[in-house]
Coordinates of C-alpha atoms in Angstrom, one line a residue:
X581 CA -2.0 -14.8 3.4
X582 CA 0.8 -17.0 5.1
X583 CA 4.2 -16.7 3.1
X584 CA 6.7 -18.7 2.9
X585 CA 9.4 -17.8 5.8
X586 CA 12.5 -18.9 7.3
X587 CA 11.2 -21.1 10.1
X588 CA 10.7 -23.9 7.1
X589 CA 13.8 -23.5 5.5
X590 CA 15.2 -26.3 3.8
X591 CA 18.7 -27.1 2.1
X592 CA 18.4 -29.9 -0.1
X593 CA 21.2 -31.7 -1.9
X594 CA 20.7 -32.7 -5.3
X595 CA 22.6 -34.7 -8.0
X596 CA 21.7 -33.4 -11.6
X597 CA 22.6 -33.5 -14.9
X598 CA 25.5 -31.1 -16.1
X599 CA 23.1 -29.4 -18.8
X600 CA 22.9 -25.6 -19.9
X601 CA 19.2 -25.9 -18.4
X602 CA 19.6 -27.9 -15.3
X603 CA 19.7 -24.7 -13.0
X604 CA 16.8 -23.2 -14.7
X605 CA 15.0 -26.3 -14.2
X606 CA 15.7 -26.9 -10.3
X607 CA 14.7 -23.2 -9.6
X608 CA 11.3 -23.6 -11.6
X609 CA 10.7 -26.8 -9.7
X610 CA 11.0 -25.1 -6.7
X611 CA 8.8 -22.1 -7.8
X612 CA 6.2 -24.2 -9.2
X613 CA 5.4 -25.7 -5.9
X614 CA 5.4 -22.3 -4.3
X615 CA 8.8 -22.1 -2.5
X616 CA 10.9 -19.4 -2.2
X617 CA 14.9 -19.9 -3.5
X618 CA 16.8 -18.5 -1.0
X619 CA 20.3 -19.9 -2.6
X620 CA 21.7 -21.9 -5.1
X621 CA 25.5 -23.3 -4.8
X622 CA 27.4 -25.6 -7.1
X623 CA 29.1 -28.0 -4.7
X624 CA 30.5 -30.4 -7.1
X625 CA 31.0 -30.0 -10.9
X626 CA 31.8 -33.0 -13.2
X627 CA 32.1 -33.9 -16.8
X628 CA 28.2 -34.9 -16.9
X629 CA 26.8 -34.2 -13.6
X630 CA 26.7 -31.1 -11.0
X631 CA 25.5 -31.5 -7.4
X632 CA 24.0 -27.9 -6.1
X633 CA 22.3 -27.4 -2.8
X634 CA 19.2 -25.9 -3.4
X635 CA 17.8 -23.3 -0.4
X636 CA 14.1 -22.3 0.0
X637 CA 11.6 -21.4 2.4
X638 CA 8.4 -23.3 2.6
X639 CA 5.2 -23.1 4.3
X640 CA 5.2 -26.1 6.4
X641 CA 7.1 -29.2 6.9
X642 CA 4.5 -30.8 3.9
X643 CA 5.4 -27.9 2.3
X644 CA 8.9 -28.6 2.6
X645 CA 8.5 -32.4 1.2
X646 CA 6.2 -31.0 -1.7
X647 CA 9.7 -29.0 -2.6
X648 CA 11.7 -32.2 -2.0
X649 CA 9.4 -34.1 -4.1
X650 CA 9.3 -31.5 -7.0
X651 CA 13.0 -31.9 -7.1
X652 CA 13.6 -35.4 -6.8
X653 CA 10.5 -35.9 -9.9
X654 CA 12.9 -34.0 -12.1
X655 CA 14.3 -36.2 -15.0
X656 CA 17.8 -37.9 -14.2
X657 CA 17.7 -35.7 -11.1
X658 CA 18.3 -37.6 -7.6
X659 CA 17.9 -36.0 -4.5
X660 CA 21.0 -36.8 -2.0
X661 CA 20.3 -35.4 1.2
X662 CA 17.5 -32.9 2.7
X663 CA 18.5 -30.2 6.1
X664 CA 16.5 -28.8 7.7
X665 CA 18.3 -25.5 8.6
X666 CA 15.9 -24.5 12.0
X667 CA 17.2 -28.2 13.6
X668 CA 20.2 -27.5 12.3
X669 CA 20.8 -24.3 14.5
X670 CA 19.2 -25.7 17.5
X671 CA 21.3 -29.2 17.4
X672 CA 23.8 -29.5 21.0
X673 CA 21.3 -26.0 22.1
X674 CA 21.8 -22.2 21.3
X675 CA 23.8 -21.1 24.5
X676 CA 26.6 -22.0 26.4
X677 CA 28.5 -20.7 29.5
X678 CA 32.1 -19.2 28.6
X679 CA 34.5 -18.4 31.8
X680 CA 35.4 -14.1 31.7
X681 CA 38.8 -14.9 33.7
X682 CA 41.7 -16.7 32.2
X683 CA 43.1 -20.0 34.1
X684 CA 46.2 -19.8 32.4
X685 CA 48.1 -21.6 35.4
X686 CA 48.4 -22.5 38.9
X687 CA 48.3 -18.6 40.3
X688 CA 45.2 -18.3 38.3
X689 CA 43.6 -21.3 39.8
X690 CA 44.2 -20.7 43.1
X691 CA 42.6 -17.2 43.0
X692 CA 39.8 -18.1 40.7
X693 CA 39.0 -21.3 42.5
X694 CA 40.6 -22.8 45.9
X695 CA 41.8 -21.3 48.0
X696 CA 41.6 -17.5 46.8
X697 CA 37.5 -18.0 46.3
X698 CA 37.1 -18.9 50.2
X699 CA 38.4 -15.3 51.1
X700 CA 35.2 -14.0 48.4
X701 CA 32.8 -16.6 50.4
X702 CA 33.6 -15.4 53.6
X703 CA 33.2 -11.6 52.1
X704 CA 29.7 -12.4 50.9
X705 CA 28.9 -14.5 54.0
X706 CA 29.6 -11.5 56.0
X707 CA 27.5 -9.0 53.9
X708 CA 25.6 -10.5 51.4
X709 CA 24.5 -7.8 49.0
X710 CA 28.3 -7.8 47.9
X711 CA 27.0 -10.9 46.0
X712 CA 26.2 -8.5 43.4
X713 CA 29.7 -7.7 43.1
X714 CA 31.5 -10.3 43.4
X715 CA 29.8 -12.6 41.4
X716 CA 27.6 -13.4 38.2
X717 CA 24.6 -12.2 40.3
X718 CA 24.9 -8.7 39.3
X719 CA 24.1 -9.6 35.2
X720 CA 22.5 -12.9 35.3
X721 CA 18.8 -13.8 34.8
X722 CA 16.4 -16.7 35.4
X723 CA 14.6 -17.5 32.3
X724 CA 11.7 -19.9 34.3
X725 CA 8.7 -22.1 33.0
X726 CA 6.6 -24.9 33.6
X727 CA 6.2 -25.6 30.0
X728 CA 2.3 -25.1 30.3
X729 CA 1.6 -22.3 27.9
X730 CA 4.5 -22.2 25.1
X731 CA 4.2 -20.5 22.5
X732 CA 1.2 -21.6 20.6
X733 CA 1.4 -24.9 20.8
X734 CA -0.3 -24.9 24.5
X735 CA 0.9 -27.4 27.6
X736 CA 3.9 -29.4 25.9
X737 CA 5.7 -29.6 29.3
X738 CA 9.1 -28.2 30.7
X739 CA 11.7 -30.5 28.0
X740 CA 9.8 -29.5 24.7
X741 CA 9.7 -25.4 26.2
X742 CA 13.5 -25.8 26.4
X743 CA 14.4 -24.6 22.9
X744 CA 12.6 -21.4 23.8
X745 CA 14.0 -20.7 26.8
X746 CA 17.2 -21.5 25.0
X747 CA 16.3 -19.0 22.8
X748 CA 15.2 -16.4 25.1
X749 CA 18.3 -16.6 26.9
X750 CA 20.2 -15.9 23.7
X751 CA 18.0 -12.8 23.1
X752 CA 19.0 -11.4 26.6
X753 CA 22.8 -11.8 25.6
X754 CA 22.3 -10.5 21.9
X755 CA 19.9 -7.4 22.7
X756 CA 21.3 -6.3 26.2
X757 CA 24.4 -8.0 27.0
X758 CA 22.6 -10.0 29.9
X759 CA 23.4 -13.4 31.2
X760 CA 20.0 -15.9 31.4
X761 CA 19.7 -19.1 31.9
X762 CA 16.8 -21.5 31.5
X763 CA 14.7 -22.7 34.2
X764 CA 12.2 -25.6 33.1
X765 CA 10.6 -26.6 36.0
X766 CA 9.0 -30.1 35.9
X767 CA 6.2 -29.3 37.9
X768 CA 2.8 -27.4 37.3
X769 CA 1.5 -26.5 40.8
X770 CA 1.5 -23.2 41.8
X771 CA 3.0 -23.7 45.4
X772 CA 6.0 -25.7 44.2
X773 CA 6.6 -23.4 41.6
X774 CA 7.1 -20.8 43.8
X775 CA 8.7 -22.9 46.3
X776 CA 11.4 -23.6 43.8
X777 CA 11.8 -19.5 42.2
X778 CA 12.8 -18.5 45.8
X779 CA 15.0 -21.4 46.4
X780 CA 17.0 -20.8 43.5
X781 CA 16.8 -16.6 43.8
X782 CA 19.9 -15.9 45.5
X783 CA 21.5 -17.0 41.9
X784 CA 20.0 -14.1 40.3
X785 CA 19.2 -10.4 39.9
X786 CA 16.1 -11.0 38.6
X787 CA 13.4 -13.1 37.2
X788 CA 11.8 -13.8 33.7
X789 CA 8.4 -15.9 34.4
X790 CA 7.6 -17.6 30.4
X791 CA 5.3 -19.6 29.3
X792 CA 2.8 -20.2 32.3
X793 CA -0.8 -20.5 31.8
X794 CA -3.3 -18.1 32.8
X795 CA -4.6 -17.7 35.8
X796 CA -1.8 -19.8 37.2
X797 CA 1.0 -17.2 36.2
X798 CA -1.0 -14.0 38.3
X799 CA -0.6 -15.3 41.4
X800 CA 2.9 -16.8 40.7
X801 CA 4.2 -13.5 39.9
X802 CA 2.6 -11.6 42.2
X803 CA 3.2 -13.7 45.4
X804 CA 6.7 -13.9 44.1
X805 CA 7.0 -10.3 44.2
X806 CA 6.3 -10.4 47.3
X807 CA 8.7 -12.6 48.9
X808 CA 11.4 -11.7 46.5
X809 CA 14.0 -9.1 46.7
X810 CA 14.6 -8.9 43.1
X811 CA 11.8 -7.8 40.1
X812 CA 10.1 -10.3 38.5
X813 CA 8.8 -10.3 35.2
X814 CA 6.4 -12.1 33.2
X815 CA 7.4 -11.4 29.8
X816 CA 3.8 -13.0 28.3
X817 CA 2.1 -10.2 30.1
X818 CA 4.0 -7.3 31.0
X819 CA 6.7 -7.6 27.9
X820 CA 3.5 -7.6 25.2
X821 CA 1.3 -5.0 27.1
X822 CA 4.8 -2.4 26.9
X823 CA 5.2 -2.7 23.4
X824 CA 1.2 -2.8 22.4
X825 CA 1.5 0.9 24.5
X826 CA 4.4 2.2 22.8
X827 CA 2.8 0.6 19.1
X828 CA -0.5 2.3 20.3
X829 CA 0.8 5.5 20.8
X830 CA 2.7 6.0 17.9
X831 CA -0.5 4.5 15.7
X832 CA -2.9 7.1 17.8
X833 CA -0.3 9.6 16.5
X834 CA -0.4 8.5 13.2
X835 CA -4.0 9.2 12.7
X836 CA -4.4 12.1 15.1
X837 CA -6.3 10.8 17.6
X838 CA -5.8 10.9 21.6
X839 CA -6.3 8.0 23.2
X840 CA -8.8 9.1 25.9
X841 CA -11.1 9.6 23.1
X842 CA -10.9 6.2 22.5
X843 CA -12.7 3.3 22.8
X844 CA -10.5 0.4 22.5
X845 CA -11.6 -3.3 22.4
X846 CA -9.2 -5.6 23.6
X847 CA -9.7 -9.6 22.3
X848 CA -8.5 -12.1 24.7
X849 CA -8.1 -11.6 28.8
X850 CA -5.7 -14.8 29.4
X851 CA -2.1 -13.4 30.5
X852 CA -1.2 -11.0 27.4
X853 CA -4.8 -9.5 27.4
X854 CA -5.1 -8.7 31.4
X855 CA -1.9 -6.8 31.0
X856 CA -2.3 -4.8 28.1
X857 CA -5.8 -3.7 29.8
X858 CA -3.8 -2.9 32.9
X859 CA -1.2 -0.9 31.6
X860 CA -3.5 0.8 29.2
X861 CA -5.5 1.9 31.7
X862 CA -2.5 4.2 33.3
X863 CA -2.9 6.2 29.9
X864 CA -6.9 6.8 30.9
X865 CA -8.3 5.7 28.0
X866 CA -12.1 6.5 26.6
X867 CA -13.3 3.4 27.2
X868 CA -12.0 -0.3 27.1
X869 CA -14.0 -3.2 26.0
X870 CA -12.8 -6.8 26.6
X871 CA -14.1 -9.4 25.3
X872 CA -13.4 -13.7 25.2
X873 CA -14.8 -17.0 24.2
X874 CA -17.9 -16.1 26.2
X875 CA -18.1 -12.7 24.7
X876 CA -17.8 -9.5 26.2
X877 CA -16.5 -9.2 29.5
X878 CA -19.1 -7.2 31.9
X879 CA -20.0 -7.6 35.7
X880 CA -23.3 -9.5 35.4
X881 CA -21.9 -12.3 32.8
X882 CA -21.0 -14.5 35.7
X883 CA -18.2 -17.5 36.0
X884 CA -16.2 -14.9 36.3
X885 CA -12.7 -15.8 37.9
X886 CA -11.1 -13.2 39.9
X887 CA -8.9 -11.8 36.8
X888 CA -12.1 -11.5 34.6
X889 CA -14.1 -10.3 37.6
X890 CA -11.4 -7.3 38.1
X891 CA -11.8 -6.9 34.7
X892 CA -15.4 -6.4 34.3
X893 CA -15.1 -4.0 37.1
X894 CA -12.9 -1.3 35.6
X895 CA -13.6 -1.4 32.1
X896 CA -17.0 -1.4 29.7
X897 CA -17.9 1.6 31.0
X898 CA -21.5 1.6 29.6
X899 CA -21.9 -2.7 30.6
X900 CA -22.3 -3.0 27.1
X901 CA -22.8 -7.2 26.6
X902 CA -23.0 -9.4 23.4
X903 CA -19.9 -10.5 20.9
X904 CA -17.1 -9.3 19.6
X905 CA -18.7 -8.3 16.7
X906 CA -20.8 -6.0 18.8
X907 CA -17.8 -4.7 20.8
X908 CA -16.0 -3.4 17.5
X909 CA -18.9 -1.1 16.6
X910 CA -17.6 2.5 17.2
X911 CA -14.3 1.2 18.6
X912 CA -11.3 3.0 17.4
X913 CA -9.2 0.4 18.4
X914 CA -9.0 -3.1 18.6
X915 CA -6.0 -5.3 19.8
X916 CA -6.6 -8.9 19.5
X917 CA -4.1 -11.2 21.5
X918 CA -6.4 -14.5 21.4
X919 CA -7.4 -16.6 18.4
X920 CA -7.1 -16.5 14.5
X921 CA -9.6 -15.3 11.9
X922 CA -12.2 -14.5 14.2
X923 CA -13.8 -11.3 11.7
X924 CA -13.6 -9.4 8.8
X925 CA -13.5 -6.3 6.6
X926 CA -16.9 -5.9 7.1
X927 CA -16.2 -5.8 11.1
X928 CA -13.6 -3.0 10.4
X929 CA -16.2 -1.1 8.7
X930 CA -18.5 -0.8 11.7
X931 CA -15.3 0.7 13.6
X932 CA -14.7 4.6 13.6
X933 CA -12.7 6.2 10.9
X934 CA -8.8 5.7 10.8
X935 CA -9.1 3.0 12.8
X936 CA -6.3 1.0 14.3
X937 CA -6.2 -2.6 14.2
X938 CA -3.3 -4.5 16.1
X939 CA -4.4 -8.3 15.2
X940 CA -1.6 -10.1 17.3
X941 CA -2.4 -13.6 17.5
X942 CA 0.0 -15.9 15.7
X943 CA 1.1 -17.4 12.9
X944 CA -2.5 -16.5 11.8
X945 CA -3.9 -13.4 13.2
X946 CA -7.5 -12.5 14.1
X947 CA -8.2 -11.0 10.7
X948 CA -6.0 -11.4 7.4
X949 CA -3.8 -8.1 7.7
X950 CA -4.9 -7.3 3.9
X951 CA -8.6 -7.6 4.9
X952 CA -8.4 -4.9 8.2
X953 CA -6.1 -2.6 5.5
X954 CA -9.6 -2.2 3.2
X955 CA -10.6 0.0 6.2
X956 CA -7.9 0.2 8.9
X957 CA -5.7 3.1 8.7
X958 CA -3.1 1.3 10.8
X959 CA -2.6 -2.3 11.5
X960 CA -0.2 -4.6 13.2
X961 CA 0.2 -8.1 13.7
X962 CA 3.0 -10.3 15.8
X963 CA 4.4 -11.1 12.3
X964 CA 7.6 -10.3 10.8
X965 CA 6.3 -10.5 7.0
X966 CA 3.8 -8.0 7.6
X967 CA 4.8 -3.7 8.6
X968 CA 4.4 -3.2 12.4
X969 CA 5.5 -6.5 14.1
X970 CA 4.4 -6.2 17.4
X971 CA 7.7 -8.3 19.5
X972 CA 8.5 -8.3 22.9
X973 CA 12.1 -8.6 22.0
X974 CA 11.7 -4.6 21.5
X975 CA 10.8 -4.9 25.7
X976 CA 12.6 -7.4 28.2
X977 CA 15.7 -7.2 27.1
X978 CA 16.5 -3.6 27.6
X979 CA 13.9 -3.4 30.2
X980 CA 16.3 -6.1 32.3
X981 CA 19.5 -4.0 31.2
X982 CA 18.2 -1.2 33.2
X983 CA 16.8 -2.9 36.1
X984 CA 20.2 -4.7 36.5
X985 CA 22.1 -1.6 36.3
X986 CA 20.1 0.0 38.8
X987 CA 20.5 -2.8 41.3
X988 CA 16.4 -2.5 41.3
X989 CA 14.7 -4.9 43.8
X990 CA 11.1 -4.5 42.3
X991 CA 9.6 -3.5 39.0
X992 CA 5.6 -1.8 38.7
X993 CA 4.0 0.2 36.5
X994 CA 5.8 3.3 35.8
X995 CA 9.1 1.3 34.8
X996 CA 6.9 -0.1 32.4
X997 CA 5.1 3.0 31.0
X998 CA 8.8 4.7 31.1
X999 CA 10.0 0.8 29.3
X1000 CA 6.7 1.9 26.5
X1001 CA 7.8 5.6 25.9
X1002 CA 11.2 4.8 25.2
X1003 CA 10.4 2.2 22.4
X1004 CA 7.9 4.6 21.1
X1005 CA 10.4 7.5 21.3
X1006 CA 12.6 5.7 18.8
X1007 CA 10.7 6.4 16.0
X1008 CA 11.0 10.1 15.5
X1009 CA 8.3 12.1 13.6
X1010 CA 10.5 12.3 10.6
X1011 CA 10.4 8.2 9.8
X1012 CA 6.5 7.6 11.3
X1013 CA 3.9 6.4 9.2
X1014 CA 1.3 4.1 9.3
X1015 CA 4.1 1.2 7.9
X1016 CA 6.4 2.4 10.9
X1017 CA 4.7 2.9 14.2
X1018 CA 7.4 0.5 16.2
X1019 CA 11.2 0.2 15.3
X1020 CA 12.7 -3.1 13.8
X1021 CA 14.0 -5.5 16.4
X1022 CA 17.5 -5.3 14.8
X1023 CA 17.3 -1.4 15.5
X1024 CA 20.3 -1.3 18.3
X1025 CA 18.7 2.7 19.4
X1026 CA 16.0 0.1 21.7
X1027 CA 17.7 -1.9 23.9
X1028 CA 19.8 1.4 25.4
X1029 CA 16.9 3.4 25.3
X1030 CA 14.6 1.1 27.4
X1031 CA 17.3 0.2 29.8
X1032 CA 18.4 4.2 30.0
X1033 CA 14.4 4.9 30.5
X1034 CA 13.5 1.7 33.4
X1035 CA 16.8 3.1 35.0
X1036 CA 15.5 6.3 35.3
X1037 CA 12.2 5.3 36.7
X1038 CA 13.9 3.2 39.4
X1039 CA 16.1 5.9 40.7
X1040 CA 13.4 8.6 40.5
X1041 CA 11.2 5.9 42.7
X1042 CA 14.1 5.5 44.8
X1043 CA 14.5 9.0 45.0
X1044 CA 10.5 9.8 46.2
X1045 CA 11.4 7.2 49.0

C-alpha cells in the first residue's frame, strides 16, 4: 500500500559516463529499486563524463540507501554526494521573526523603541486590553507542548517536538496570516504546565495545546479555559474532530444517508477519539460505539478513567460489549483514529451498505484504503496519496483567524460545529463525490471560510449575552 512520497526525498550527485545511454541507465536504476524520479539535471557536462543530480522519492531512509546503492553499483558510475531534501528544509528552523516597521534612522528608533515605546507602556499599563492594539498580541499565537505525544512517534520530549511546532507555526502564517510561536515546555506535569501557559498568556491572543498525551491534555485545556481570558485550543482533539464532522457530512451526503440513522463506531478514545465522539454527538447521531485496546467501551467494562467513564455513559446505547470486530457489525460508519491494520474487507462486509470508512491512523491506517474500497462506498484516511485526506490544516488555522478577529476570549462547541460547516460548505454539490468529500489543503476558499464562520459564532454568542 505505502508509496513512495516526498518525506524521503533524496538528491543524489552522481559522476557518470558521458554515453548516449547513461541517463537511461541512472533512471532504470532508480526504478528498479522502486523509487520514484522526481528530476533529473545535468550539472556538469565534459568530454567523457556528465555529473547529474538525480531526485526520487523513497519509502524509508533504507529505502533511500537502496537508491544510493543502485546508483553507485552502476558501471564507471561514482556517487559524489547524497541530500536529503526534508533536512535540508528544516536546517537553521522553518520560521523567523521579521520587524513590520522600518528603523531607518534615529526618529524611527526613538518611536519604535526608547523613548517613544514608554508613552505605549504607560497606555497599556493604564488600560490593558489596548494590548491588543498596540502590540503583536492582537495576531499572535502560542504553539505549546511538552513533547509527550508527537506525532506518531510517542514521548520524544519538548527539543525533538520542535520541528513540529516549527512547522505548525508556519502553517498558521501560510493558511491565515497568523503569528505563532513555539512553546516546548521541558516539563510533563500537569500543574507546571499550566503554571507556565498562564505565565506566559498575556503575550498572546490565544492558545494552541499540541502534542500532549491523553488524559493529561483534558484537564490542561480545560483548567486553562478556566483561568484564561483567551480560547484555547487543542488542535489533537478539537482540530481532528471539526474536520472528521465536516468529512462526515459531506460522505453522509454522498451516499444519502442522515446521520441520526447512523450507528457510527469510533476506534480509539485517547485525545482525537474523545473529541470526535463529543462533537459528533451535537449532530445527534443514531448510535455511537467506541471502542479501544480493551474493546468496546461500555459502563460495566471497569478501569475506566473518568474520560472513558464519560464515554461509556453517553454512547453504546444498547451496552453492546465485545471487539471491534463485533462493534462494526451494522455500523454505517467507522472512524478509526488509533492503530494500523487492525481489520479487513471482510469487517467492511459485516457493515451496512454504502458504508463509510474514515481509517485515520497514520502512515498506515487501520485497514489498507484499497481493502475497505471492495465494500466501502466512501473512505478516507490522514493520507495525502490517497482521495479524502482527513488534515487538520483544513481547521486551526482559519478557526484562529476568526477567533483573533473577533477579539474572542473563549471558544466551545458551536464555533466548532460553525468551524465544521464551513469546511464542508466548500465543496459544493456540483464537485462532490465519493473522491471529494473535503477540499484540498491548498484550496485558499478554507481558511476565509472558517475564520468568516468561527467569527460569526462568537459574535452571535456575544450577541445572546
Amino acid at each position: 500500500m505505502p508509496v513512495p512520497g516526498p518525506g524521503y526525498s533524496i538528491t543524489v550527485r552522481v559522476e557518470a559516463p558521458a554515453s548516449s545511454t547513461a541517463a537511461g541507465d541512472l533512471t532504470t536504476a532508480v526504478g528498479r529499486v522502486g523509487g520514484v524520479l522526481t528530476a533529473f539535471d545535468v550539472v556538469e557536462s565534459h568530454a567523457d563524463t556528465i555529473v547529474v543530480d538525480i531526485s526520487a522519492n523513497a519509502l524509508s531512509e533504507n529505502h533511500a540507501q537502496d537508491i544510493t546503492q543502485a546508483l553507485d553499483s552502476l558501471p564507471g558510475v561514482k556517487v559524489r554526494k547524497v541530500s536529503d531534501r526534508t533536512f535540508l528544509i528544516h536546517l537553521g528552523g522553518k520560521i523567523e521573526v521579521t520587524p513590520k516597521v522600518a528603523l531607518r534612522n534615529r526618529d524611527d528608533l526613538s518611536r519604535a523603541y526608547t523613548p517613544g515605546v514608554a508613552r505605549v507602556c504607560q497606555a497599556i499599563a493604564a488600560n490593558p486590553e489596548d494590548a491588543r492594539r498596540l502590540t503583536i498580541k492582537r495576531n499572535t499565537v502560542a504553539v505549546v507542548t511538552d513533547g509527550s505525544a508527537v506525532l506518531g512517534l510517542g514521548n520524544i520530549g519538548p527539543a525533538a517536538a520542535l520541528p513540529v511546532m516549527e512547522g505548525k507555526a508556519a502553517l498558521f502564517k501560510k493558511f491565515a496570516g497568523v503569528d505563532a510561536w513555539p512553546v516546548c515546555l521541558d516539563t510533563q506535569d500537569t500543574e507546571e504546565i499550566i503554571k507556565i501557559v498562564k505565565a506566559i498568556a498575556p503575550v498572546y491572543a490565544g492558545i494552541n495545546l499540541e502534542d500532549i498525551a491523553a488524559p493529561r491534555c483534558f484537564e490542561i485545556e480545560a483548567r486553562l479555559r478556566e483561568q484564561l481570558d483567551i480560547p484555547v485550543f487543542h488542535d489533537d482533539q478539537h482540530g481532528t474532530a471539526i474536520v472528521v464532522v465536516a468529512a462526515l457530512r459531506n460522505a453522509l451526503r454522498v451516499v444519502g444517508k442522515e446521520i441520526e440513522d447512523c450507528k457510527i463506531v469510533v476506534s480509539g478514545v485517547g485525545a482525537a477519539g474523545s473529541a470526535i465522539i463529543r462533537l459528533l454527538l451535537q449532530k445527534n447521531p443514531g448510535d455511537i460505539v467506541a471502542a479501544d485496546i480493551d474493546g468496546i467501551v461500555h459502563p460495566d467494562r471497569g478501569n475506566l478513567d473518568d474520560n472513558l467513564t464519560w464515554i461509556a455513559n453517553h454512547t453504546n446505547r444498547d451496552k453492546q460489549a465485545g471487539t471491534l470486530h463485533k462493534a462494526l457489525v451494522g455500523a454505517d460508519v467507522f472512524i478509526g483514529v488509533s492503530a494500523p491494520n487492525l481489520f479487513g474487507a471482510e469487517q467492511v462486509a459485516t457493515m451496512n451498505k454504502d458504508a463509510v470508512v474514515f481509517a485515520l491512523a497514520n502512515p498506515d491506517p487501520e485497514i489498507d484504503p484499497l481493502e475497505a474500497q471492495q465494500h466501502a462506498a466512501v473512505v478516507a484516511t490522514g493520507r495525502s496519496d490517497f482521495p479524502n485526506q482527513i488534515n487538520n490544516v483544513l481547521a486551526f488555522p482559519g478557526v484562529f483567524r476568526g477567533l483573533l478577529d473577533a477579539a474572542a476570549h473563549n471558544i466551545d462547541d458551536n464555533m466548532l460545529l460553525a468551524a465544521a460547516d464551513a469546511i464542508a460548505d466548500v465543496v459544493d454539490q456540483s464537485r462532490l463525490n465519493a473522491s471529494f468529500i473535503v477540499p484540498s489543503v491548498f484550496d485558499n476558499a478554507v481558511a476565509p471560510a472558517v475564520a468568516e464562520a468561527v467569527k460569526a459564532a462568537v459574535r452571535a454568542e456575544a450577541a445572546a449575552g
